[in-house]
Amino acid sequence: MAEAKERRILYENLDVPGIHTLDVYRKHGGYASLEKVFAIPPDDHITLVKDSGLRGRGGAGFSTGMKWTLMNRQIEPRYLCCNADESEPGTFSNRYILQNKPHMLIEGIIACCWALGIHTAYVYCRGEFTLAKKRLDAAILEAYAAGILGESVAGSGFALDVYTHSGAGAYICGEETGLIESLEGKRGQPRNKPPFPAVQGLFMKPTCVQNVETLSNLPFIVNNGLDWYKGMGSVYTDVPRTAGDPVNTGTKLYCVSGHVEKPGVYEVELGITAQDLIDMASGVRGGNRVKAVIPGGSSAPVLTPYELDCPLDFTSLGLAKSMLGSGGIIVMDETVCTVSALLNLMEFYAHESCGQCTPCRSGTPWVRDITKRIEAGHAKPGDIEQLIDVANQIANVDTFTWNTICVFGIAVSWPAVSFARKFRPEFEAHILNGECTVLPLEEAITPPEQNYAYPRPQVTVVQQPKWH
């Protein structure tokens, strides 16, 4: 098998000086898709995106074209909310798009709005993204001045206005209905669903919520066509029905952080394995061995070293009882205490719970406090079982059900249960020794035959990334 390599599409020309400005962006092919976009009737445009297999890059991995078909297009006005509230720990790819290629996002917004007959779009930016919002605001002004936005987008007669809005740093506003509540000026708390935003979203009108990376794919699909896009990524058959969509086309912006020699964002066809991605980042620091990998942002269940052959796509990670999420890959080497790592995550989630649902409001700090007891060496026998039980009462890992309005409960439960189960010997050593204890790698990990998520079900591979 050939060595895996980057395939830059969204990140192409990212480092060109001045690419965030309209002139430089246009010199490198920017806005070339607009003529084609307006030549495609909206219904055909929706079919194009649906057939491309593009899946939402924000976390859920839902089919973008399918989401568009669910939009109620009989009600006016309709809205697009671009989710640029990139706040999942370990994730930082959207920020570079906003800072360096804001016009690419605007180009994608135009394509989406044309397909859905939307004339008003909002970009909800993470509050800490000062430079990113400044660049995006400047790009929007340039686009208006050039006739790319406004009453007649690029002379098409189609009207579109785009506005930006800064969040206030709340993690929960990355959830689509929490984002909508915040955008309406209310406290950022998720709504009960249904109704989903496609039916009743912003200002109670049909609303499409899409992530920055998802929208940025659209100009390339329009410009290069279906076959080109579908030729990238991984596709499977014989996938269990519960695992969902077997199609994973296109590239993904993988954010690699933690104990690798060269952390950063790597754009690669969907389907690269965790081990190949670590190798692409020049391996683990100092020649150490991998102990744990979080594959989809901090809310994703952790992988052990013997699970590193898992392709990092939506389907394969679902079969491995984890998830691709936002593509935030956090690598931990053998020097890490897994109890301490989990405590770090639980401190974060206990702080960020919006407090709306009792299982999350009370359960999240409870999970944090048990983890803290174990880490400090003050725990007693049975605390590991209690940790797993409390986490599963918020969102059950085994039945894939949750007792909260939104999936924040999963973000707490999945990492907590996966760490406690997959690194149980190290958790037990903390209790037995009454202090923080980092075991040798071979002793710290639950054996494969006792791993609740291993081996993953076998499926038939129809398409793999090009290097195979």
GROMACS .gro file of C-alpha atoms in nm:
model
  468
    1MET     CA    1   0.000   0.000   0.000
    2ALA     CA    2   0.128   0.346  -0.094
    3GLU     CA    3   0.194   0.608   0.169
    4ALA     CA    4  -0.105   0.825   0.259
    5LYS     CA    5  -0.073   1.186   0.153
    6GLU     CA    6  -0.257   1.514   0.178
    7ARG     CA    7  -0.501   1.623  -0.089
    8ARG     CA    8  -0.556   1.993  -0.045
    9ILE     CA    9  -0.878   2.126  -0.193
   10LEU     CA   10  -1.034   2.356   0.065
   11TYR     CA   11  -0.690   2.438   0.198
   12GLU     CA   12  -0.532   2.487  -0.146
   13ASN     CA   13  -0.357   2.827  -0.164
   14LEU     CA   14  -0.426   2.876   0.206
   15ASP     CA   15  -0.078   3.022   0.257
   16VAL     CA   16  -0.083   3.258  -0.042
   17PRO     CA   17  -0.027   3.612   0.088
   18GLY     CA   18  -0.346   3.817   0.072
   19ILE     CA   19  -0.571   3.524  -0.022
   20HIS     CA   20  -0.826   3.661   0.225
   21THR     CA   21  -0.883   3.959  -0.006
   22LEU     CA   22  -1.115   3.954  -0.305
   23ASP     CA   23  -0.852   4.038  -0.568
   24VAL     CA   24  -0.610   3.764  -0.467
   25TYR     CA   25  -0.889   3.512  -0.415
   26ARG     CA   26  -1.019   3.579  -0.766
   27LYS     CA   27  -0.669   3.547  -0.917
   28HIS     CA   28  -0.663   3.193  -0.780
   29GLY     CA   29  -0.999   3.091  -0.926
   30GLY     CA   30  -1.226   3.231  -0.659
   31TYR     CA   31  -1.597   3.274  -0.737
   32ALA     CA   32  -1.560   3.073  -1.059
   33SER     CA   33  -1.852   2.856  -0.946
   34LEU     CA   34  -2.109   3.138  -0.947
   35GLU     CA   35  -2.183   3.125  -1.318
   36LYS     CA   36  -2.246   2.750  -1.296
   37VAL     CA   37  -2.450   2.781  -0.975
   38PHE     CA   38  -2.705   3.015  -1.127
   39ALA     CA   39  -2.728   2.799  -1.440
   40ILE     CA   40  -2.847   2.505  -1.226
   41PRO     CA   41  -3.215   2.517  -1.120
   42PRO     CA   42  -3.251   2.500  -0.739
   43ASP     CA   43  -3.409   2.153  -0.739
   44ASP     CA   44  -3.128   2.017  -0.957
   45HIS     CA   45  -2.874   2.184  -0.730
   46ILE     CA   46  -3.019   2.004  -0.429
   47THR     CA   47  -3.002   1.675  -0.620
   48LEU     CA   48  -2.640   1.746  -0.715
   49VAL     CA   49  -2.537   1.794  -0.352
   50LYS     CA   50  -2.740   1.495  -0.239
   51ASP     CA   51  -2.584   1.270  -0.504
   52SER     CA   52  -2.234   1.395  -0.420
   53GLY     CA   53  -2.255   1.220  -0.085
   54LEU     CA   54  -2.140   1.531   0.103
   55ARG     CA   55  -2.201   1.482   0.474
   56GLY     CA   56  -2.209   1.759   0.732
   57ARG     CA   57  -1.864   1.825   0.872
   58GLY     CA   58  -1.980   1.980   1.198
   59GLY     CA   59  -2.023   1.659   1.395
   60ALA     CA   60  -2.332   1.455   1.310
   61GLY     CA   61  -2.223   1.362   0.958
   62PHE     CA   62  -2.579   1.386   0.824
   63SER     CA   63  -2.626   1.397   0.446
   64THR     CA   64  -2.621   1.763   0.341
   65GLY     CA   65  -2.843   1.709   0.037
   66MET     CA   66  -3.091   1.508   0.244
   67LYS     CA   67  -3.104   1.789   0.500
   68TRP     CA   68  -3.185   2.031   0.220
   69THR     CA   69  -3.475   1.816   0.099
   70LEU     CA   70  -3.629   1.841   0.448
   71MET     CA   71  -3.638   2.221   0.430
   72ASN     CA   72  -3.990   2.361   0.416
   73ARG     CA   73  -3.964   2.576   0.102
   74GLN     CA   74  -4.327   2.681   0.106
   75ILE     CA   75  -4.278   2.932   0.388
   76GLU     CA   76  -4.110   3.273   0.352
   77PRO     CA   77  -3.868   3.394   0.468
   78ARG     CA   78  -3.616   3.115   0.513
   79TYR     CA   79  -3.273   3.149   0.667
   80LEU     CA   80  -2.926   3.002   0.654
   81CYS     CA   81  -2.724   2.991   0.976
   82CYS     CA   82  -2.358   2.914   0.918
   83ASN     CA   83  -2.220   2.757   1.233
   84ALA     CA   84  -1.874   2.908   1.282
   85ASP     CA   85  -1.882   2.861   1.661
   86GLU     CA   86  -1.597   2.612   1.643
   87SER     CA   87  -1.559   2.532   2.013
   88GLU     CA   88  -1.509   2.155   2.032
   89PRO     CA   89  -1.174   2.100   2.210
   90GLY     CA   90  -0.919   1.970   1.962
   91THR     CA   91  -1.084   2.137   1.662
   92PHE     CA   92  -0.939   2.438   1.481
   93SER     CA   93  -0.982   2.392   1.104
   94ASN     CA   94  -1.270   2.635   1.046
   95ARG     CA   95  -1.074   2.918   1.202
   96TYR     CA   96  -0.814   2.899   0.924
   97ILE     CA   97  -1.086   2.914   0.658
   98LEU     CA   98  -1.241   3.221   0.820
   99GLN     CA   99  -0.903   3.391   0.860
  100ASN     CA  100  -0.742   3.297   0.531
  101LYS     CA  101  -1.020   3.214   0.282
  102PRO     CA  102  -1.337   3.395   0.396
  103HIS     CA  103  -1.445   3.445   0.033
  104MET     CA  104  -1.455   3.066  -0.014
  105LEU     CA  105  -1.713   3.049   0.265
  106ILE     CA  106  -1.916   3.332   0.107
  107GLU     CA  107  -1.905   3.144  -0.225
  108GLY     CA  108  -2.041   2.834  -0.050
  109ILE     CA  109  -2.310   3.036   0.127
  110ILE     CA  110  -2.429   3.171  -0.209
  111ALA     CA  111  -2.454   2.817  -0.352
  112CYS     CA  112  -2.656   2.694  -0.052
  113CYS     CA  113  -2.889   2.994  -0.049
  114TRP     CA  114  -2.957   2.970  -0.423
  115ALA     CA  115  -3.057   2.604  -0.387
  116LEU     CA  116  -3.294   2.670  -0.096
  117GLY     CA  117  -3.429   3.010  -0.203
  118ILE     CA  118  -3.279   3.184   0.099
  119HIS     CA  119  -3.217   3.557   0.087
  120THR     CA  120  -3.072   3.612   0.435
  121ALA     CA  121  -2.774   3.430   0.587
  122TYR     CA  122  -2.610   3.464   0.926
  123VAL     CA  123  -2.260   3.351   1.020
  124TYR     CA  124  -2.243   3.278   1.393
  125CYS     CA  125  -1.875   3.320   1.488
  126ARG     CA  126  -1.706   3.198   1.799
  127GLY     CA  127  -1.650   3.497   2.025
  128GLU     CA  128  -1.278   3.438   2.054
  129PHE     CA  129  -1.229   3.448   1.675
  130THR     CA  130  -1.135   3.815   1.665
  131LEU     CA  131  -0.913   3.806   1.355
  132ALA     CA  132  -1.139   3.556   1.180
  133LYS     CA  133  -1.447   3.775   1.221
  134LYS     CA  134  -1.254   4.086   1.121
  135ARG     CA  135  -1.140   3.915   0.799
  136LEU     CA  136  -1.488   3.778   0.729
  137ASP     CA  137  -1.653   4.116   0.784
  138ALA     CA  138  -1.401   4.276   0.548
  139ALA     CA  139  -1.464   4.006   0.287
  140ILE     CA  140  -1.840   4.059   0.309
  141LEU     CA  141  -1.794   4.434   0.252
  142GLU     CA  142  -1.569   4.360  -0.047
  143ALA     CA  143  -1.832   4.123  -0.186
  144TYR     CA  144  -2.106   4.383  -0.156
  145ALA     CA  145  -1.888   4.645  -0.325
  146ALA     CA  146  -1.817   4.405  -0.613
  147GLY     CA  147  -2.182   4.308  -0.660
  148ILE     CA  148  -2.123   3.954  -0.533
  149LEU     CA  149  -2.370   4.010  -0.250
  150GLY     CA  150  -2.673   4.235  -0.236
  151GLU     CA  151  -2.978   4.287  -0.455
  152SER     CA  152  -2.844   4.094  -0.753
  153VAL     CA  153  -2.568   3.845  -0.672
  154ALA     CA  154  -2.314   3.856  -0.956
  155GLY     CA  155  -2.582   4.003  -1.184
  156SER     CA  156  -2.810   3.702  -1.145
  157GLY     CA  157  -3.109   3.889  -1.008
  158PHE     CA  158  -3.093   3.673  -0.695
  159ALA     CA  159  -3.081   3.881  -0.375
  160LEU     CA  160  -2.875   3.776  -0.077
  161ASP     CA  161  -2.763   3.953   0.240
  162VAL     CA  162  -2.503   3.806   0.476
  163TYR     CA  163  -2.452   3.913   0.838
  164THR     CA  164  -2.206   3.804   1.105
  165HIS     CA  165  -2.275   3.762   1.475
  166SER     CA  166  -2.027   3.696   1.756
  167GLY     CA  167  -2.103   3.435   2.017
  168ALA     CA  168  -2.011   3.483   2.381
  169GLY     CA  169  -1.793   3.176   2.424
  170ALA     CA  170  -2.052   2.917   2.529
  171TYR     CA  171  -1.979   2.563   2.406
  172ILE     CA  172  -2.349   2.479   2.389
  173CYS     CA  173  -2.407   2.742   2.120
  174GLY     CA  174  -2.235   2.506   1.878
  175GLU     CA  175  -2.554   2.297   1.902
  176GLU     CA  176  -2.780   2.418   1.622
  177THR     CA  177  -3.085   2.517   1.826
  178GLY     CA  178  -2.871   2.666   2.105
  179LEU     CA  179  -2.707   2.873   1.832
  180ILE     CA  180  -3.048   2.984   1.702
  181GLU     CA  181  -3.166   3.084   2.050
  182SER     CA  182  -2.848   3.284   2.101
  183LEU     CA  183  -2.884   3.450   1.761
  184GLU     CA  184  -3.235   3.555   1.858
  185GLY     CA  185  -3.089   3.729   2.163
  186LYS     CA  186  -3.194   3.469   2.418
  187ARG     CA  187  -2.995   3.249   2.653
  188GLY     CA  188  -2.814   2.988   2.448
  189GLN     CA  189  -3.005   2.673   2.540
  190PRO     CA  190  -3.104   2.395   2.299
  191ARG     CA  191  -3.468   2.349   2.199
  192ASN     CA  192  -3.676   2.036   2.213
  193LYS     CA  193  -3.693   1.864   1.874
  194PRO     CA  194  -3.915   1.821   1.678
  195PRO     CA  195  -3.979   2.062   1.526
  196PHE     CA  196  -3.636   2.065   1.366
  197PRO     CA  197  -3.486   2.391   1.233
  198ALA     CA  198  -3.567   2.291   0.874
  199VAL     CA  199  -3.932   2.332   0.970
  200GLN     CA  200  -3.919   2.591   1.250
  201GLY     CA  201  -3.581   2.748   1.320
  202LEU     CA  202  -3.459   3.106   1.339
  203PHE     CA  203  -3.746   3.344   1.423
  204MET     CA  204  -3.970   3.032   1.394
  205LYS     CA  205  -3.904   3.015   1.020
  206PRO     CA  206  -3.749   2.728   0.817
  207THR     CA  207  -3.374   2.741   0.872
  208CYS     CA  208  -3.078   2.551   0.734
  209VAL     CA  209  -2.784   2.523   0.974
  210GLN     CA  210  -2.453   2.424   0.813
  211ASN     CA  211  -2.096   2.418   0.928
  212VAL     CA  212  -1.816   2.628   0.769
  213GLU     CA  213  -1.633   2.329   0.622
  214THR     CA  214  -1.954   2.183   0.477
  215LEU     CA  215  -2.045   2.504   0.295
  216SER     CA  216  -1.687   2.547   0.173
  217ASN     CA  217  -1.713   2.217  -0.016
  218LEU     CA  218  -1.999   2.343  -0.236
  219PRO     CA  219  -1.803   2.557  -0.488
  220PHE     CA  220  -1.574   2.263  -0.561
  221ILE     CA  221  -1.862   2.022  -0.617
  222VAL     CA  222  -2.025   2.269  -0.857
  223ASN     CA  223  -1.700   2.341  -1.041
  224ASN     CA  224  -1.567   1.988  -1.073
  225GLY     CA  225  -1.880   1.775  -1.087
  226LEU     CA  226  -2.017   1.464  -0.924
  227ASP     CA  227  -1.771   1.204  -1.049
  228TRP     CA  228  -1.472   1.405  -0.933
  229TYR     CA  229  -1.612   1.448  -0.582
  230LYS     CA  230  -1.748   1.096  -0.545
  231GLY     CA  231  -1.410   0.956  -0.653
  232MET     CA  232  -1.259   1.066  -0.324
  233GLY     CA  233  -1.309   0.899   0.011
  234SER     CA  234  -1.444   0.567   0.130
  235VAL     CA  235  -1.763   0.376   0.052
  236TYR     CA  236  -1.887   0.049   0.203
  237THR     CA  237  -2.164  -0.208   0.166
  238ASP     CA  238  -2.300  -0.465   0.410
  239VAL     CA  239  -2.305  -0.198   0.677
  240PRO     CA  240  -2.539  -0.273   0.969
  241ARG     CA  241  -2.851  -0.062   0.950
  242THR     CA  242  -2.775   0.098   1.285
  243ALA     CA  243  -2.444   0.229   1.150
  244GLY     CA  244  -2.625   0.456   0.904
  245ASP     CA  245  -2.492   0.600   0.581
  246PRO     CA  246  -2.211   0.393   0.420
  247VAL     CA  247  -2.091   0.679   0.194
  248ASN     CA  248  -1.798   0.902   0.302
  249THR     CA  249  -1.699   1.105  -0.002
  250GLY     CA  250  -1.464   1.401  -0.034
  251THR     CA  251  -1.181   1.520   0.184
  252LYS     CA  252  -1.178   1.604   0.555
  253LEU     CA  253  -0.989   1.867   0.748
  254TYR     CA  254  -0.833   1.660   1.027
  255CYS     CA  255  -0.706   1.869   1.321
  256VAL     CA  256  -0.417   1.677   1.475
  257SER     CA  257  -0.302   1.789   1.820
  258GLY     CA  258  -0.140   1.645   2.129
  259HIS     CA  259   0.175   1.438   2.136
  260VAL     CA  260   0.276   1.433   1.770
  261GLU     CA  261   0.587   1.588   1.621
  262LYS     CA  262   0.399   1.807   1.374
  263PRO     CA  263   0.051   1.904   1.495
  264GLY     CA  264  -0.171   2.095   1.254
  265VAL     CA  265  -0.459   2.062   1.009
  266TYR     CA  266  -0.420   1.792   0.743
  267GLU     CA  267  -0.664   1.776   0.452
  268VAL     CA  268  -0.694   1.414   0.345
  269GLU     CA  269  -0.950   1.197   0.168
  270LEU     CA  270  -1.198   1.050   0.415
  271GLY     CA  271  -1.094   0.702   0.517
  272ILE     CA  272  -0.734   0.750   0.628
  273THR     CA  273  -0.656   0.535   0.932
  274ALA     CA  274  -0.566   0.680   1.268
  275GLN     CA  275  -0.217   0.530   1.241
  276ASP     CA  276  -0.158   0.678   0.893
  277LEU     CA  277  -0.265   1.020   1.014
  278ILE     CA  278  -0.028   1.002   1.310
  279ASP     CA  279   0.251   0.903   1.071
  280MET     CA  280   0.159   1.198   0.848
  281ALA     CA  281   0.208   1.421   1.153
  282SER     CA  282   0.562   1.276   1.179
  283GLY     CA  283   0.474   1.030   1.453
  284VAL     CA  284   0.457   1.052   1.829
  285ARG     CA  285   0.689   1.296   2.004
  286GLY     CA  286   1.029   1.171   2.110
  287GLY     CA  287   0.968   0.826   1.963
  288ASN     CA  288   0.718   0.740   2.236
  289ARG     CA  289   0.433   0.499   2.177
  290VAL     CA  290   0.066   0.591   2.138
  291LYS     CA  291  -0.150   0.528   2.442
  292ALA     CA  292  -0.482   0.681   2.340
  293VAL     CA  293  -0.638   0.871   2.050
  294ILE     CA  294  -0.956   1.078   2.063
  295PRO     CA  295  -1.078   1.071   1.702
  296GLY     CA  296  -1.350   1.335   1.673
  297GLY     CA  297  -1.306   1.615   1.922
  298SER     CA  298  -1.315   1.572   2.299
  299SER     CA  299  -1.672   1.436   2.301
  300ALA     CA  300  -1.576   1.126   2.099
  301PRO     CA  301  -1.505   0.790   2.266
  302VAL     CA  302  -1.133   0.720   2.289
  303LEU     CA  303  -0.942   0.461   2.083
  304THR     CA  304  -0.669   0.230   2.213
  305PRO     CA  305  -0.343   0.146   2.029
  306TYR     CA  306  -0.489  -0.175   1.887
  307GLU     CA  307  -0.775   0.025   1.728
  308LEU     CA  308  -0.550   0.255   1.526
  309ASP     CA  309  -0.620   0.065   1.202
  310CYS     CA  310  -0.972   0.211   1.211
  311PRO     CA  311  -1.044   0.439   0.911
  312LEU     CA  312  -1.128   0.789   1.030
  313ASP     CA  313  -1.459   0.820   0.846
  314PHE     CA  314  -1.817   0.848   0.970
  315THR     CA  315  -1.909   0.486   0.900
  316SER     CA  316  -1.601   0.310   1.037
  317LEU     CA  317  -1.584   0.511   1.357
  318GLY     CA  318  -1.955   0.450   1.413
  319LEU     CA  319  -1.891   0.077   1.383
  320ALA     CA  320  -1.608   0.119   1.636
  321LYS     CA  321  -1.860   0.280   1.876
  322SER     CA  322  -1.688   0.615   1.844
  323MET     CA  323  -1.743   0.902   1.601
  324LEU     CA  324  -1.564   1.129   1.358
  325GLY     CA  325  -1.741   1.433   1.501
  326SER     CA  326  -1.560   1.751   1.410
  327GLY     CA  327  -1.240   1.571   1.309
  328GLY     CA  328  -1.037   1.682   1.611
  329ILE     CA  329  -0.772   1.411   1.655
  330ILE     CA  330  -0.605   1.429   1.998
  331VAL     CA  331  -0.306   1.198   2.037
  332MET     CA  332  -0.178   1.096   2.381
  333ASP     CA  333   0.150   0.913   2.433
  334GLU     CA  334   0.245   0.652   2.692
  335THR     CA  335   0.342   0.913   2.954
  336VAL     CA  336  -0.019   1.028   2.994
  337CYS     CA  337  -0.234   0.939   3.292
  338THR     CA  338  -0.570   0.847   3.139
  339VAL     CA  339  -0.756   0.932   3.460
  340SER     CA  340  -0.606   1.279   3.456
  341ALA     CA  341  -0.692   1.314   3.088
  342LEU     CA  342  -1.056   1.222   3.157
  343LEU     CA  343  -1.069   1.460   3.453
  344ASN     CA  344  -0.953   1.741   3.224
  345LEU     CA  345  -1.244   1.666   2.988
  346MET     CA  346  -1.500   1.638   3.267
  347GLU     CA  347  -1.390   1.969   3.421
  348PHE     CA  348  -1.460   2.126   3.084
  349TYR     CA  349  -1.803   1.970   3.038
  350ALA     CA  350  -1.912   2.038   3.396
  351HIS     CA  351  -1.831   2.403   3.333
  352GLU     CA  352  -2.008   2.415   2.996
  353SER     CA  353  -2.334   2.237   3.080
  354CYS     CA  354  -2.615   2.487   3.019
  355GLY     CA  355  -2.804   2.342   3.316
  356GLN     CA  356  -3.135   2.299   3.136
  357CYS     CA  357  -3.174   1.920   3.189
  358THR     CA  358  -3.142   1.758   3.533
  359PRO     CA  359  -2.941   1.450   3.422
  360CYS     CA  360  -2.680   1.677   3.266
  361ARG     CA  361  -2.693   1.956   3.526
  362SER     CA  362  -2.646   1.716   3.818
  363GLY     CA  363  -2.484   1.419   3.648
  364THR     CA  364  -2.198   1.598   3.476
  365PRO     CA  365  -2.041   1.742   3.793
  366TRP     CA  366  -2.109   1.407   3.961
  367VAL     CA  367  -1.902   1.227   3.694
  368ARG     CA  368  -1.634   1.494   3.730
  369ASP     CA  369  -1.621   1.453   4.108
  370ILE     CA  370  -1.590   1.073   4.093
  371THR     CA  371  -1.309   1.108   3.839
  372LYS     CA  372  -1.142   1.366   4.062
  373ARG     CA  373  -1.159   1.124   4.358
  374ILE     CA  374  -1.000   0.848   4.154
  375GLU     CA  375  -0.725   1.074   4.022
  376ALA     CA  376  -0.643   1.203   4.372
  377GLY     CA  377  -0.621   0.849   4.512
  378HIS     CA  378  -0.922   0.900   4.740
  379ALA     CA  379  -1.161   0.665   4.563
  380LYS     CA  380  -1.300   0.337   4.694
  381PRO     CA  381  -1.385   0.005   4.528
  382GLY     CA  382  -1.702   0.047   4.327
  383ASP     CA  383  -1.630   0.403   4.217
  384ILE     CA  384  -1.547   0.296   3.862
  385GLU     CA  385  -1.884   0.118   3.836
  386GLN     CA  386  -2.055   0.426   3.978
  387LEU     CA  387  -1.877   0.653   3.732
  388ILE     CA  388  -1.996   0.437   3.440
  389ASP     CA  389  -2.347   0.410   3.583
  390VAL     CA  390  -2.391   0.784   3.638
  391ALA     CA  391  -2.254   0.861   3.290
  392ASN     CA  392  -2.487   0.607   3.135
  393GLN     CA  393  -2.782   0.767   3.315
  394ILE     CA  394  -2.706   1.088   3.126
  395ALA     CA  395  -2.662   0.914   2.790
  396ASN     CA  396  -2.633   0.539   2.753
  397VAL     CA  397  -2.335   0.429   2.547
  398ASP     CA  398  -2.467   0.077   2.492
  399THR     CA  399  -2.821   0.161   2.383
  400PHE     CA  400  -2.737   0.490   2.211
  401THR     CA  401  -3.010   0.675   2.400
  402TRP     CA  402  -2.992   0.992   2.604
  403ASN     CA  403  -3.199   1.161   2.875
  404THR     CA  404  -3.127   1.519   2.776
  405ILE     CA  405  -3.272   1.761   2.523
  406CYS     CA  406  -2.952   1.781   2.321
  407VAL     CA  407  -2.651   1.557   2.259
  408PHE     CA  408  -2.439   1.737   2.518
  409GLY     CA  409  -2.520   1.437   2.739
  410ILE     CA  410  -2.341   1.214   2.489
  411ALA     CA  411  -2.039   1.446   2.496
  412VAL     CA  412  -2.010   1.377   2.868
  413SER     CA  413  -2.104   1.012   2.877
  414TRP     CA  414  -1.916   0.868   2.580
  415PRO     CA  415  -1.565   0.979   2.677
  416ALA     CA  416  -1.626   0.898   3.046
  417VAL     CA  417  -1.744   0.541   2.981
  418SER     CA  418  -1.488   0.472   2.708
  419PHE     CA  419  -1.192   0.589   2.921
  420ALA     CA  420  -1.311   0.396   3.227
  421ARG     CA  421  -1.373   0.078   3.032
  422LYS     CA  422  -1.078   0.083   2.793
  423PHE     CA  423  -0.818   0.189   3.052
  424ARG     CA  424  -0.976   0.020   3.350
  425PRO     CA  425  -0.646  -0.130   3.482
  426GLU     CA  426  -0.503   0.220   3.521
  427PHE     CA  427  -0.820   0.343   3.695
  428GLU     CA  428  -0.803   0.044   3.932
  429ALA     CA  429  -0.434   0.110   4.003
  430HIS     CA  430  -0.522   0.462   4.122
  431ILE     CA  431  -0.772   0.317   4.371
  432LEU     CA  432  -0.543   0.035   4.482
  433ASN     CA  433  -0.236   0.255   4.531
  434GLY     CA  434  -0.421   0.557   4.670
  435GLU     CA  435  -0.238   0.792   4.433
  436CYS     CA  436  -0.199   0.883   4.067
  437THR     CA  437  -0.043   0.583   3.896
  438VAL     CA  438   0.067   0.573   3.533
  439LEU     CA  439   0.103   0.208   3.437
  440PRO     CA  440   0.334   0.076   3.165
  441LEU     CA  441   0.147   0.085   2.833
  442GLU     CA  442   0.084  -0.290   2.810
  443GLU     CA  443  -0.064  -0.298   3.161
  444ALA     CA  444  -0.277   0.017   3.135
  445ILE     CA  445  -0.509  -0.099   2.859
  446THR     CA  446  -0.809  -0.331   2.880
  447PRO     CA  447  -0.735  -0.642   2.668
  448PRO     CA  448  -0.909  -0.654   2.327
  449GLU     CA  449  -1.133  -0.947   2.430
  450GLN     CA  450  -1.272  -0.734   2.716
  451ASN     CA  451  -1.312  -0.415   2.510
  452TYR     CA  452  -1.684  -0.343   2.463
  453ALA     CA  453  -1.616  -0.178   2.127
  454TYR     CA  454  -1.374  -0.429   1.976
  455PRO     CA  455  -1.353  -0.584   1.724
  456ARG     CA  456  -1.577  -0.367   1.506
  457PRO     CA  457  -1.818  -0.540   1.262
  458GLN     CA  458  -1.668  -0.630   0.924
  459VAL     CA  459  -1.805  -0.456   0.615
  460THR     CA  460  -1.731  -0.479   0.243
  461VAL     CA  461  -1.514  -0.198   0.108
  462VAL     CA  462  -1.634  -0.057  -0.225
  463GLN     CA  463  -1.402   0.242  -0.243
  464GLN     CA  464  -1.095   0.349  -0.050
  465PRO     CA  465  -0.880   0.664  -0.062
  466LYS     CA  466  -0.653   0.680  -0.368
  467TRP     CA  467  -0.333   0.563  -0.204
  468HIS     CA  468  -0.466   0.211  -0.142
   0.00000   0.00000   0.00000
